[in-house]
Amino acid sequence: MNGFVPPPRLLMGPGPISCHPRVLQAMSQQLVGQFDPSMTACMNDTMALYRDVFRTRNHWTFMVDSTARGGIEAALVSLLKPGERVLVPVIGRFGLLLKEIAERVGAEVHCIDVEWGRVAEPGQVAAAIDRFKPQLVALVQGDTSTTMCQPLAEIGQLCREKGLLSYCDATASIGGNRFLTDEWGISAVSAGLQKCLGGPSGIAPITLNIDAVERINRRRHVEAGIRASHHRNAAGARIGSNYFDLAMIMDYWGEERLNHHTEATSMLYAARECARLWLEEGGDNVIARHQRAGAAMAAGLEAMGLRLFGDSHYRMNNVTGVYIPLGVDGEKVRAQLLQEFAIEIGTSFGPLHGRIWRIGTMGYNARIDAVLQTLACLEQVLLLNRVTVNAGDAVAAALDIFKS
Ligand SMILES: *Cc1c(COP(=O)(O)O)cnc(C)c1O
């Protein structure tokens, strides 16, 4: 059997995106033992680099070895215990994921259900906090399912004033939209590499402030030398996750270096390189690049004659939702775009299924050539499908944005 040779692809969906070549190169480096001083130094460097990405001074800024979903799960299973109350403003599919994970922990979950394409208002959250008295508010910043970016400054402040913990899934938005962990006062944040940071999926950067760390440490039990933070059921048996126990993962990343799992070394190299790229370009410049690429994509799609989805005031910089023209088979267009032009764009889920495409402009692909190529090829495919478009206008409109 031959080795797998991936076909050339331009990944312009809601993630993953084409990986930055320097990240691929970093991942091909040789392994070292996980307690080798060079390795522990690499781990410490990575912690420092991600403090910059998360805009935080939190000491506990480290990696959960799993895809972004594992970072979310680690945060929620470690911060919540059965019977505790959690408030989840749900603006899309990933809000529903937070709800599901919290339910699986046995927490009492209260949701604020927001129509897809909108965001939660701070007033709604404040009222729900007063009524429901949660111990934790968990929410998503950029929910790729709807392309909306939830403002967090006021909600973070609200949680701080009321003495609640807050958790945010910033996987899809960090790097492409502003995320200020300390300034907004968010207690715990997790992310991934495969959206705006230009890497592959497979590792989840996470940051915890002192309140979150204290909540986790208060629940530690020492047994056979292992300081896990599990809970017990009525019969006294341990329940909850071992792999995603942040108490144990912190012991592994901390001074004591207590063994927990084998480091996903190649993924750590990838995470480190993603953050180095971020620092080299400058965080604000990375966000500005996403903002420009997203604005150019949106302008191009509108110039073509298509209609954008969602509240324009709260759109993410890095994913654009666009209505599929009436009478067009959205899946056929996606297949043609992939087969003829090697470009992948995204479908959608739930209430938006069959109604919108989602087009990403993120990480390595938040570039002028990637945007222009996608617009030009989508236009051709739509013409092939007998859709009336303003031929030629899309690329021109996008170019205008890049040149302005
Ligand atoms: C893409 C995305 C994830 C991805 O999770 P994985 O486990 O890496 O697939 C998580 N949260 C949000 C909001 C996302 O958009």
GROMACS .gro file of C-alpha atoms and ligand atoms in nm:
model
  419
    1MET     CA    1   0.000   0.000   0.000
    2ASN     CA    2   0.129   0.346  -0.087
    3GLY     CA    3   0.169   0.623   0.165
    4PHE     CA    4  -0.117   0.868   0.188
    5VAL     CA    5  -0.055   1.168  -0.034
    6PRO     CA    6  -0.313   1.436   0.040
    7PRO     CA    7  -0.451   1.611  -0.268
    8PRO     CA    8  -0.383   1.985  -0.290
    9ARG     CA    9  -0.665   2.168  -0.117
   10LEU     CA   10  -0.747   2.523  -0.015
   11LEU     CA   11  -0.944   2.482   0.309
   12MET     CA   12  -1.187   2.775   0.333
   13GLY     CA   13  -1.444   2.618   0.564
   14PRO     CA   14  -1.509   2.684   0.933
   15GLY     CA   15  -1.203   2.473   1.024
   16PRO     CA   16  -0.969   2.305   0.994
   17ILE     CA   17  -0.778   2.535   0.762
   18SER     CA   18  -0.462   2.466   0.564
   19CYS     CA   19  -0.177   2.443   0.813
   20HIS     CA   20   0.101   2.702   0.816
   21PRO     CA   21   0.414   2.545   0.656
   22ARG     CA   22   0.628   2.642   0.953
   23VAL     CA   23   0.394   2.454   1.185
   24LEU     CA   24   0.416   2.143   0.966
   25GLN     CA   25   0.792   2.172   0.977
   26ALA     CA   26   0.793   2.207   1.358
   27MET     CA   27   0.583   1.891   1.386
   28SER     CA   28   0.837   1.687   1.194
   29GLN     CA   29   1.105   1.738   1.463
   30GLN     CA   30   1.234   1.434   1.652
   31LEU     CA   31   1.078   1.336   1.987
   32VAL     CA   32   1.249   1.378   2.323
   33GLY     CA   33   1.156   1.212   2.652
   34GLN     CA   34   0.886   1.397   2.835
   35PHE     CA   35   1.096   1.472   3.143
   36ASP     CA   36   1.408   1.561   2.943
   37PRO     CA   37   1.515   1.911   3.052
   38SER     CA   38   1.489   2.028   2.690
   39MET     CA   39   1.129   1.907   2.686
   40THR     CA   40   1.027   2.066   3.015
   41ALA     CA   41   1.190   2.389   2.893
   42CYS     CA   42   0.984   2.362   2.574
   43MET     CA   43   0.670   2.319   2.787
   44ASN     CA   44   0.757   2.626   2.995
   45ASP     CA   45   0.824   2.831   2.679
   46THR     CA   46   0.487   2.725   2.544
   47MET     CA   47   0.314   2.835   2.865
   48ALA     CA   48   0.477   3.177   2.837
   49LEU     CA   49   0.388   3.212   2.468
   50TYR     CA   50   0.021   3.136   2.529
   51ARG     CA   51   0.000   3.395   2.806
   52ASP     CA   52   0.051   3.639   2.523
   53VAL     CA   53  -0.206   3.473   2.296
   54PHE     CA   54  -0.466   3.472   2.576
   55ARG     CA   55  -0.363   3.824   2.687
   56THR     CA   56  -0.323   3.707   3.043
   57ARG     CA   57  -0.078   3.693   3.329
   58ASN     CA   58  -0.233   3.368   3.454
   59HIS     CA   59   0.045   3.135   3.563
   60TRP     CA   60  -0.175   2.836   3.478
   61THR     CA   61  -0.169   2.865   3.104
   62PHE     CA   62  -0.093   2.523   2.953
   63MET     CA   63  -0.209   2.253   2.712
   64VAL     CA   64  -0.469   1.979   2.731
   65ASP     CA   65  -0.363   1.703   2.492
   66SER     CA   66  -0.675   1.652   2.285
   67THR     CA   67  -0.875   1.839   2.027
   68ALA     CA   68  -1.044   2.161   2.136
   69ARG     CA   69  -1.345   1.966   2.261
   70GLY     CA   70  -1.120   1.802   2.520
   71GLY     CA   71  -1.017   2.147   2.645
   72ILE     CA   72  -1.383   2.235   2.688
   73GLU     CA   73  -1.453   1.908   2.864
   74ALA     CA   74  -1.149   1.942   3.092
   75ALA     CA   75  -1.261   2.289   3.199
   76LEU     CA   76  -1.620   2.192   3.267
   77VAL     CA   77  -1.559   1.856   3.438
   78SER     CA   78  -1.294   2.016   3.659
   79LEU     CA   79  -1.482   2.333   3.750
   80LEU     CA   80  -1.823   2.176   3.808
   81LYS     CA   81  -1.946   1.903   4.033
   82PRO     CA   82  -2.277   1.718   4.032
   83GLY     CA   83  -2.564   1.932   4.153
   84GLU     CA   84  -2.395   2.266   4.091
   85ARG     CA   85  -2.574   2.523   3.881
   86VAL     CA   86  -2.436   2.648   3.552
   87LEU     CA   87  -2.579   2.912   3.322
   88VAL     CA   88  -2.518   2.867   2.949
   89PRO     CA   89  -2.613   3.140   2.704
   90VAL     CA   90  -2.659   2.933   2.385
   91ILE     CA   91  -2.600   3.120   2.058
   92GLY     CA   92  -2.532   2.811   1.845
   93ARG     CA   93  -2.422   2.452   1.829
   94PHE     CA   94  -2.117   2.490   2.051
   95GLY     CA   95  -2.330   2.643   2.325
   96LEU     CA   96  -2.537   2.324   2.306
   97LEU     CA   97  -2.213   2.129   2.350
   98LEU     CA   98  -2.137   2.319   2.673
   99LYS     CA   99  -2.487   2.238   2.791
  100GLU     CA  100  -2.446   1.870   2.710
  101ILE     CA  101  -2.107   1.836   2.881
  102ALA     CA  102  -2.234   2.017   3.193
  103GLU     CA  103  -2.537   1.785   3.201
  104ARG     CA  104  -2.311   1.481   3.177
  105VAL     CA  105  -2.121   1.609   3.482
  106GLY     CA  106  -2.454   1.606   3.664
  107ALA     CA  107  -2.472   1.983   3.696
  108GLU     CA  108  -2.804   2.162   3.694
  109VAL     CA  109  -2.799   2.350   3.364
  110HIS     CA  110  -2.999   2.658   3.279
  111CYS     CA  111  -2.980   2.795   2.924
  112ILE     CA  112  -3.053   3.129   2.766
  113ASP     CA  113  -3.164   3.030   2.416
  114VAL     CA  114  -3.076   3.295   2.162
  115GLU     CA  115  -3.205   3.281   1.806
  116TRP     CA  116  -2.928   3.156   1.574
  117GLY     CA  117  -2.764   3.456   1.412
  118ARG     CA  118  -2.781   3.673   1.724
  119VAL     CA  119  -2.585   3.708   2.048
  120ALA     CA  120  -2.688   3.717   2.415
  121GLU     CA  121  -2.746   4.059   2.572
  122PRO     CA  122  -2.569   4.133   2.903
  123GLY     CA  123  -2.910   4.229   3.050
  124GLN     CA  124  -3.050   3.884   2.973
  125VAL     CA  125  -2.748   3.722   3.138
  126ALA     CA  126  -2.775   3.949   3.445
  127ALA     CA  127  -3.144   3.863   3.487
  128ALA     CA  128  -3.077   3.491   3.450
  129ILE     CA  129  -2.794   3.508   3.706
  130ASP     CA  130  -3.026   3.676   3.957
  131ARG     CA  131  -3.301   3.426   3.901
  132PHE     CA  132  -3.098   3.106   3.874
  133LYS     CA  133  -2.796   3.182   4.097
  134PRO     CA  134  -2.537   2.975   3.907
  135GLN     CA  135  -2.187   2.894   4.033
  136LEU     CA  136  -2.053   2.920   3.677
  137VAL     CA  137  -2.145   3.096   3.354
  138ALA     CA  138  -2.018   2.905   3.049
  139LEU     CA  139  -2.030   3.044   2.700
  140VAL     CA  140  -1.873   3.049   2.356
  141GLN     CA  141  -1.708   3.355   2.201
  142GLY     CA  142  -1.712   3.274   1.830
  143ASP     CA  143  -1.974   3.011   1.755
  144THR     CA  144  -1.877   2.891   1.407
  145SER     CA  145  -2.218   2.726   1.363
  146THR     CA  146  -2.378   3.072   1.335
  147THR     CA  147  -2.068   3.288   1.265
  148MET     CA  148  -2.160   3.516   1.556
  149CYS     CA  149  -1.909   3.661   1.801
  150GLN     CA  150  -2.045   3.701   2.154
  151PRO     CA  151  -1.928   4.022   2.330
  152LEU     CA  152  -1.774   3.926   2.664
  153ALA     CA  153  -1.649   4.239   2.840
  154GLU     CA  154  -1.976   4.315   3.022
  155ILE     CA  155  -2.059   3.953   3.097
  156GLY     CA  156  -1.711   3.894   3.238
  157GLN     CA  157  -1.748   4.202   3.457
  158LEU     CA  158  -2.093   4.088   3.571
  159CYS     CA  159  -1.960   3.747   3.679
  160ARG     CA  160  -1.673   3.909   3.865
  161GLU     CA  161  -1.906   4.145   4.052
  162LYS     CA  162  -2.133   3.859   4.154
  163GLY     CA  163  -1.842   3.636   4.253
  164LEU     CA  164  -1.915   3.369   3.990
  165LEU     CA  165  -1.670   3.179   3.778
  166SER     CA  166  -1.687   3.225   3.404
  167TYR     CA  167  -1.567   2.989   3.133
  168CYS     CA  168  -1.534   3.066   2.762
  169ASP     CA  169  -1.470   2.846   2.459
  170ALA     CA  170  -1.256   3.070   2.238
  171THR     CA  171  -1.147   2.795   1.998
  172ALA     CA  172  -1.290   2.944   1.683
  173SER     CA  173  -1.233   3.308   1.758
  174ILE     CA  174  -0.900   3.352   1.934
  175GLY     CA  175  -0.638   3.498   1.704
  176GLY     CA  176  -0.896   3.637   1.464
  177ASN     CA  177  -1.101   3.846   1.707
  178ARG     CA  178  -0.995   4.029   2.020
  179PHE     CA  179  -0.982   3.813   2.331
  180LEU     CA  180  -0.871   3.982   2.653
  181THR     CA  181  -0.877   3.721   2.929
  182ASP     CA  182  -0.756   3.942   3.214
  183GLU     CA  183  -0.924   4.265   3.112
  184TRP     CA  184  -1.260   4.091   3.074
  185GLY     CA  185  -1.203   3.887   3.389
  186ILE     CA  186  -1.284   3.546   3.240
  187SER     CA  187  -1.189   3.273   3.489
  188ALA     CA  188  -1.113   2.993   3.242
  189VAL     CA  189  -1.064   2.993   2.865
  190SER     CA  190  -0.983   2.710   2.628
  191ALA     CA  191  -0.896   2.705   2.259
  192GLY     CA  192  -0.751   2.501   1.973
  193LEU     CA  193  -0.500   2.559   1.696
  194GLN     CA  194  -0.700   2.479   1.385
  195LYS     CA  195  -0.893   2.801   1.339
  196CYS     CA  196  -0.713   3.137   1.350
  197LEU     CA  197  -0.383   3.012   1.492
  198GLY     CA  198  -0.287   2.830   1.173
  199GLY     CA  199  -0.217   2.482   1.314
  200PRO     CA  200  -0.380   2.139   1.304
  201SER     CA  201  -0.636   2.019   1.556
  202GLY     CA  202  -0.509   1.798   1.834
  203ILE     CA  203  -0.409   2.015   2.129
  204ALA     CA  204  -0.609   2.258   2.341
  205PRO     CA  205  -0.440   2.561   2.500
  206ILE     CA  206  -0.614   2.656   2.826
  207THR     CA  207  -0.574   2.932   3.083
  208LEU     CA  208  -0.708   2.945   3.440
  209ASN     CA  209  -0.711   3.242   3.674
  210ILE     CA  210  -0.653   3.209   4.048
  211ASP     CA  211  -1.025   3.173   4.122
  212ALA     CA  212  -1.056   2.880   3.883
  213VAL     CA  213  -0.738   2.718   4.014
  214GLU     CA  214  -0.857   2.763   4.370
  215ARG     CA  215  -1.192   2.602   4.287
  216ILE     CA  216  -1.010   2.301   4.142
  217ASN     CA  217  -0.753   2.274   4.420
  218ARG     CA  218  -1.017   2.289   4.691
  219ARG     CA  219  -1.153   1.964   4.556
  220ARG     CA  220  -0.836   1.765   4.552
  221HIS     CA  221  -0.815   1.436   4.737
  222VAL     CA  222  -0.483   1.276   4.810
  223GLU     CA  223  -0.491   0.904   4.753
  224ALA     CA  224  -0.192   0.680   4.697
  225GLY     CA  225   0.016   0.991   4.639
  226ILE     CA  226  -0.208   1.116   4.360
  227ARG     CA  227  -0.383   1.444   4.416
  228ALA     CA  228  -0.682   1.407   4.192
  229SER     CA  229  -0.988   1.628   4.215
  230HIS     CA  230  -1.256   1.366   4.160
  231HIS     CA  231  -1.595   1.357   4.321
  232ARG     CA  232  -1.771   1.062   4.475
  233ASN     CA  233  -2.114   0.922   4.415
  234ALA     CA  234  -2.359   0.827   4.687
  235ALA     CA  235  -2.195   0.485   4.723
  236GLY     CA  236  -1.854   0.646   4.778
  237ALA     CA  237  -1.705   0.545   4.442
  238ARG     CA  238  -1.493   0.789   4.245
  239ILE     CA  239  -1.666   0.949   3.950
  240GLY     CA  240  -1.559   1.182   3.673
  241SER     CA  241  -1.273   1.194   3.429
  242ASN     CA  242  -0.915   1.098   3.492
  243TYR     CA  243  -0.778   1.215   3.155
  244PHE     CA  244  -0.945   1.555   3.178
  245ASP     CA  245  -0.878   1.617   3.549
  246LEU     CA  246  -0.714   1.961   3.543
  247ALA     CA  247  -0.576   1.908   3.894
  248MET     CA  248  -0.366   1.620   3.765
  249ILE     CA  249  -0.278   1.799   3.442
  250MET     CA  250  -0.154   2.100   3.641
  251ASP     CA  251   0.060   1.868   3.853
  252TYR     CA  252   0.210   1.736   3.533
  253TRP     CA  253   0.278   2.086   3.392
  254GLY     CA  254   0.390   2.224   3.729
  255GLU     CA  255   0.722   2.213   3.912
  256GLU     CA  256   0.664   1.860   4.038
  257ARG     CA  257   0.613   1.715   3.688
  258LEU     CA  258   0.397   1.431   3.815
  259ASN     CA  259   0.335   1.183   3.539
  260HIS     CA  260  -0.018   1.185   3.404
  261HIS     CA  261  -0.018   1.110   3.031
  262THR     CA  262   0.256   1.086   2.770
  263GLU     CA  263   0.306   1.428   2.621
  264ALA     CA  264   0.168   1.465   2.267
  265THR     CA  265   0.510   1.594   2.174
  266SER     CA  266   0.454   1.672   1.806
  267MET     CA  267   0.137   1.862   1.893
  268LEU     CA  268   0.326   2.058   2.157
  269TYR     CA  269   0.579   2.156   1.889
  270ALA     CA  270   0.287   2.267   1.672
  271ALA     CA  271   0.132   2.473   1.952
  272ARG     CA  272   0.463   2.638   2.027
  273GLU     CA  273   0.520   2.730   1.661
  274CYS     CA  274   0.165   2.868   1.622
  275ALA     CA  275   0.223   3.099   1.917
  276ARG     CA  276   0.567   3.200   1.785
  277LEU     CA  277   0.405   3.298   1.455
  278TRP     CA  278   0.144   3.498   1.646
  279LEU     CA  279   0.412   3.680   1.843
  280GLU     CA  280   0.630   3.748   1.539
  281GLU     CA  281   0.346   3.903   1.340
  282GLY     CA  282   0.209   4.077   1.650
  283GLY     CA  283  -0.127   3.982   1.801
  284ASP     CA  284  -0.299   4.303   1.693
  285ASN     CA  285  -0.169   4.259   1.337
  286VAL     CA  286  -0.296   3.902   1.325
  287ILE     CA  287  -0.643   4.020   1.427
  288ALA     CA  288  -0.630   4.306   1.175
  289ARG     CA  289  -0.535   4.057   0.901
  290HIS     CA  290  -0.839   3.843   0.988
  291GLN     CA  291  -1.060   4.148   1.003
  292ARG     CA  292  -0.951   4.256   0.657
  293ALA     CA  293  -0.976   3.910   0.499
  294GLY     CA  294  -1.324   3.859   0.650
  295ALA     CA  295  -1.441   4.203   0.537
  296ALA     CA  296  -1.308   4.134   0.185
  297MET     CA  297  -1.484   3.797   0.170
  298ALA     CA  298  -1.810   3.952   0.291
  299ALA     CA  299  -1.785   4.242   0.045
  300GLY     CA  300  -1.707   4.002  -0.239
  301LEU     CA  301  -2.004   3.777  -0.163
  302GLU     CA  302  -2.240   4.075  -0.144
  303ALA     CA  303  -2.101   4.224  -0.466
  304MET     CA  304  -2.169   3.890  -0.635
  305GLY     CA  305  -2.533   3.939  -0.536
  306LEU     CA  306  -2.549   3.699  -0.241
  307ARG     CA  307  -2.696   3.780   0.099
  308LEU     CA  308  -2.499   3.744   0.423
  309PHE     CA  309  -2.635   3.563   0.728
  310GLY     CA  310  -2.666   3.694   1.083
  311ASP     CA  311  -2.655   4.018   1.277
  312SER     CA  312  -2.393   4.219   1.088
  313HIS     CA  313  -2.290   4.398   1.406
  314TYR     CA  314  -2.167   4.077   1.568
  315ARG     CA  315  -2.017   3.876   1.284
  316MET     CA  316  -1.691   3.692   1.353
  317ASN     CA  317  -1.397   3.824   1.150
  318ASN     CA  318  -1.298   3.478   1.038
  319VAL     CA  319  -1.613   3.294   0.927
  320THR     CA  320  -1.880   3.436   0.699
  321GLY     CA  321  -2.225   3.284   0.666
  322VAL     CA  322  -2.392   3.336   0.330
  323TYR     CA  323  -2.739   3.229   0.217
  324ILE     CA  324  -2.751   2.962  -0.053
  325PRO     CA  325  -2.943   3.120  -0.345
  326LEU     CA  326  -3.299   2.990  -0.379
  327GLY     CA  327  -3.331   2.679  -0.593
  328VAL     CA  328  -2.960   2.596  -0.568
  329ASP     CA  329  -2.839   2.265  -0.429
  330GLY     CA  330  -2.584   2.381  -0.173
  331GLU     CA  331  -2.416   2.041  -0.144
  332LYS     CA  332  -2.374   2.012  -0.521
  333VAL     CA  333  -2.203   2.352  -0.532
  334ARG     CA  334  -1.969   2.251  -0.250
  335ALA     CA  335  -1.885   1.926  -0.428
  336GLN     CA  336  -1.811   2.107  -0.756
  337LEU     CA  337  -1.598   2.364  -0.579
  338LEU     CA  338  -1.396   2.081  -0.425
  339GLN     CA  339  -1.370   1.864  -0.736
  340GLU     CA  340  -1.304   2.129  -1.001
  341PHE     CA  341  -1.122   2.393  -0.796
  342ALA     CA  342  -0.986   2.204  -0.491
  343ILE     CA  343  -1.151   2.451  -0.255
  344GLU     CA  344  -1.344   2.344   0.053
  345ILE     CA  345  -1.616   2.561   0.204
  346GLY     CA  346  -1.849   2.466   0.489
  347THR     CA  347  -2.202   2.339   0.510
  348SER     CA  348  -2.416   2.411   0.818
  349PHE     CA  349  -2.613   2.238   1.089
  350GLY     CA  350  -2.942   2.238   1.274
  351PRO     CA  351  -3.178   2.523   1.185
  352LEU     CA  352  -2.933   2.651   0.922
  353HIS     CA  353  -2.888   2.318   0.742
  354GLY     CA  354  -2.931   2.363   0.367
  355ARG     CA  355  -2.978   2.739   0.410
  356ILE     CA  356  -2.628   2.882   0.440
  357TRP     CA  357  -2.268   2.806   0.347
  358ARG     CA  358  -1.996   2.904   0.590
  359ILE     CA  359  -1.675   3.038   0.443
  360GLY     CA  360  -1.365   3.070   0.660
  361THR     CA  361  -1.084   3.319   0.616
  362MET     CA  362  -0.854   3.221   0.896
  363GLY     CA  363  -0.507   3.137   1.011
  364TYR     CA  364  -0.275   3.067   0.721
  365ASN     CA  365  -0.564   3.121   0.477
  366ALA     CA  366  -0.655   3.472   0.594
  367ARG     CA  367  -0.468   3.591   0.285
  368ILE     CA  368  -0.558   3.805  -0.014
  369ASP     CA  369  -0.488   3.532  -0.272
  370ALA     CA  370  -0.696   3.273  -0.084
  371VAL     CA  371  -0.991   3.515  -0.062
  372LEU     CA  372  -0.974   3.621  -0.430
  373GLN     CA  373  -0.936   3.262  -0.551
  374THR     CA  374  -1.234   3.143  -0.346
  375LEU     CA  375  -1.457   3.425  -0.469
  376ALA     CA  376  -1.358   3.376  -0.834
  377CYS     CA  377  -1.412   2.999  -0.822
  378LEU     CA  378  -1.740   3.020  -0.631
  379GLU     CA  379  -1.863   3.265  -0.892
  380GLN     CA  380  -1.777   3.017  -1.171
  381VAL     CA  381  -1.956   2.732  -0.995
  382LEU     CA  382  -2.265   2.947  -0.941
  383LEU     CA  383  -2.264   3.042  -1.311
  384LEU     CA  384  -2.240   2.672  -1.397
  385ASN     CA  385  -2.550   2.625  -1.182
  386ARG     CA  386  -2.735   2.898  -1.371
  387VAL     CA  387  -2.736   3.142  -1.082
  388THR     CA  388  -2.746   3.505  -1.193
  389VAL     CA  389  -2.443   3.672  -1.038
  390ASN     CA  390  -2.277   4.007  -1.101
  391ALA     CA  391  -1.985   3.843  -1.281
  392GLY     CA  392  -1.649   3.996  -1.200
  393ASP     CA  393  -1.774   4.220  -0.921
  394ALA     CA  394  -1.679   3.995  -0.631
  395VAL     CA  395  -1.304   3.992  -0.688
  396ALA     CA  396  -1.307   4.366  -0.757
  397ALA     CA  397  -1.496   4.442  -0.435
  398ALA     CA  398  -1.262   4.223  -0.230
  399LEU     CA  399  -0.958   4.384  -0.390
  400ASP     CA  400  -1.097   4.725  -0.295
  401ILE     CA  401  -1.100   4.622   0.069
  402PHE     CA  402  -0.746   4.488   0.057
  403LYS     CA  403  -0.623   4.803  -0.117
  404SER     CA  404  -0.806   5.047   0.114
  405LIG     C1  405  -1.425   2.432   1.572
  405LIG     C2  406  -1.469   2.454   1.710
  405LIG     C3  407  -1.432   2.366   1.811
  405LIG     C4  408  -1.349   2.248   1.769
  405LIG     O1  409  -1.336   2.144   1.857
  405LIG     P1  410  -1.249   2.019   1.809
  405LIG     O2  411  -1.263   1.923   1.918
  405LIG     O3  412  -1.109   2.064   1.790
  405LIG     O4  413  -1.309   1.971   1.681
  405LIG     C5  414  -1.470   2.395   1.941
  405LIG     N1  415  -1.545   2.505   1.968
  405LIG     C6  416  -1.584   2.590   1.871
  405LIG     C7  417  -1.663   2.710   1.905
  405LIG     C8  418  -1.548   2.566   1.740
  405LIG     O5  419  -1.587   2.646   1.642
   0.00000   0.00000   0.00000
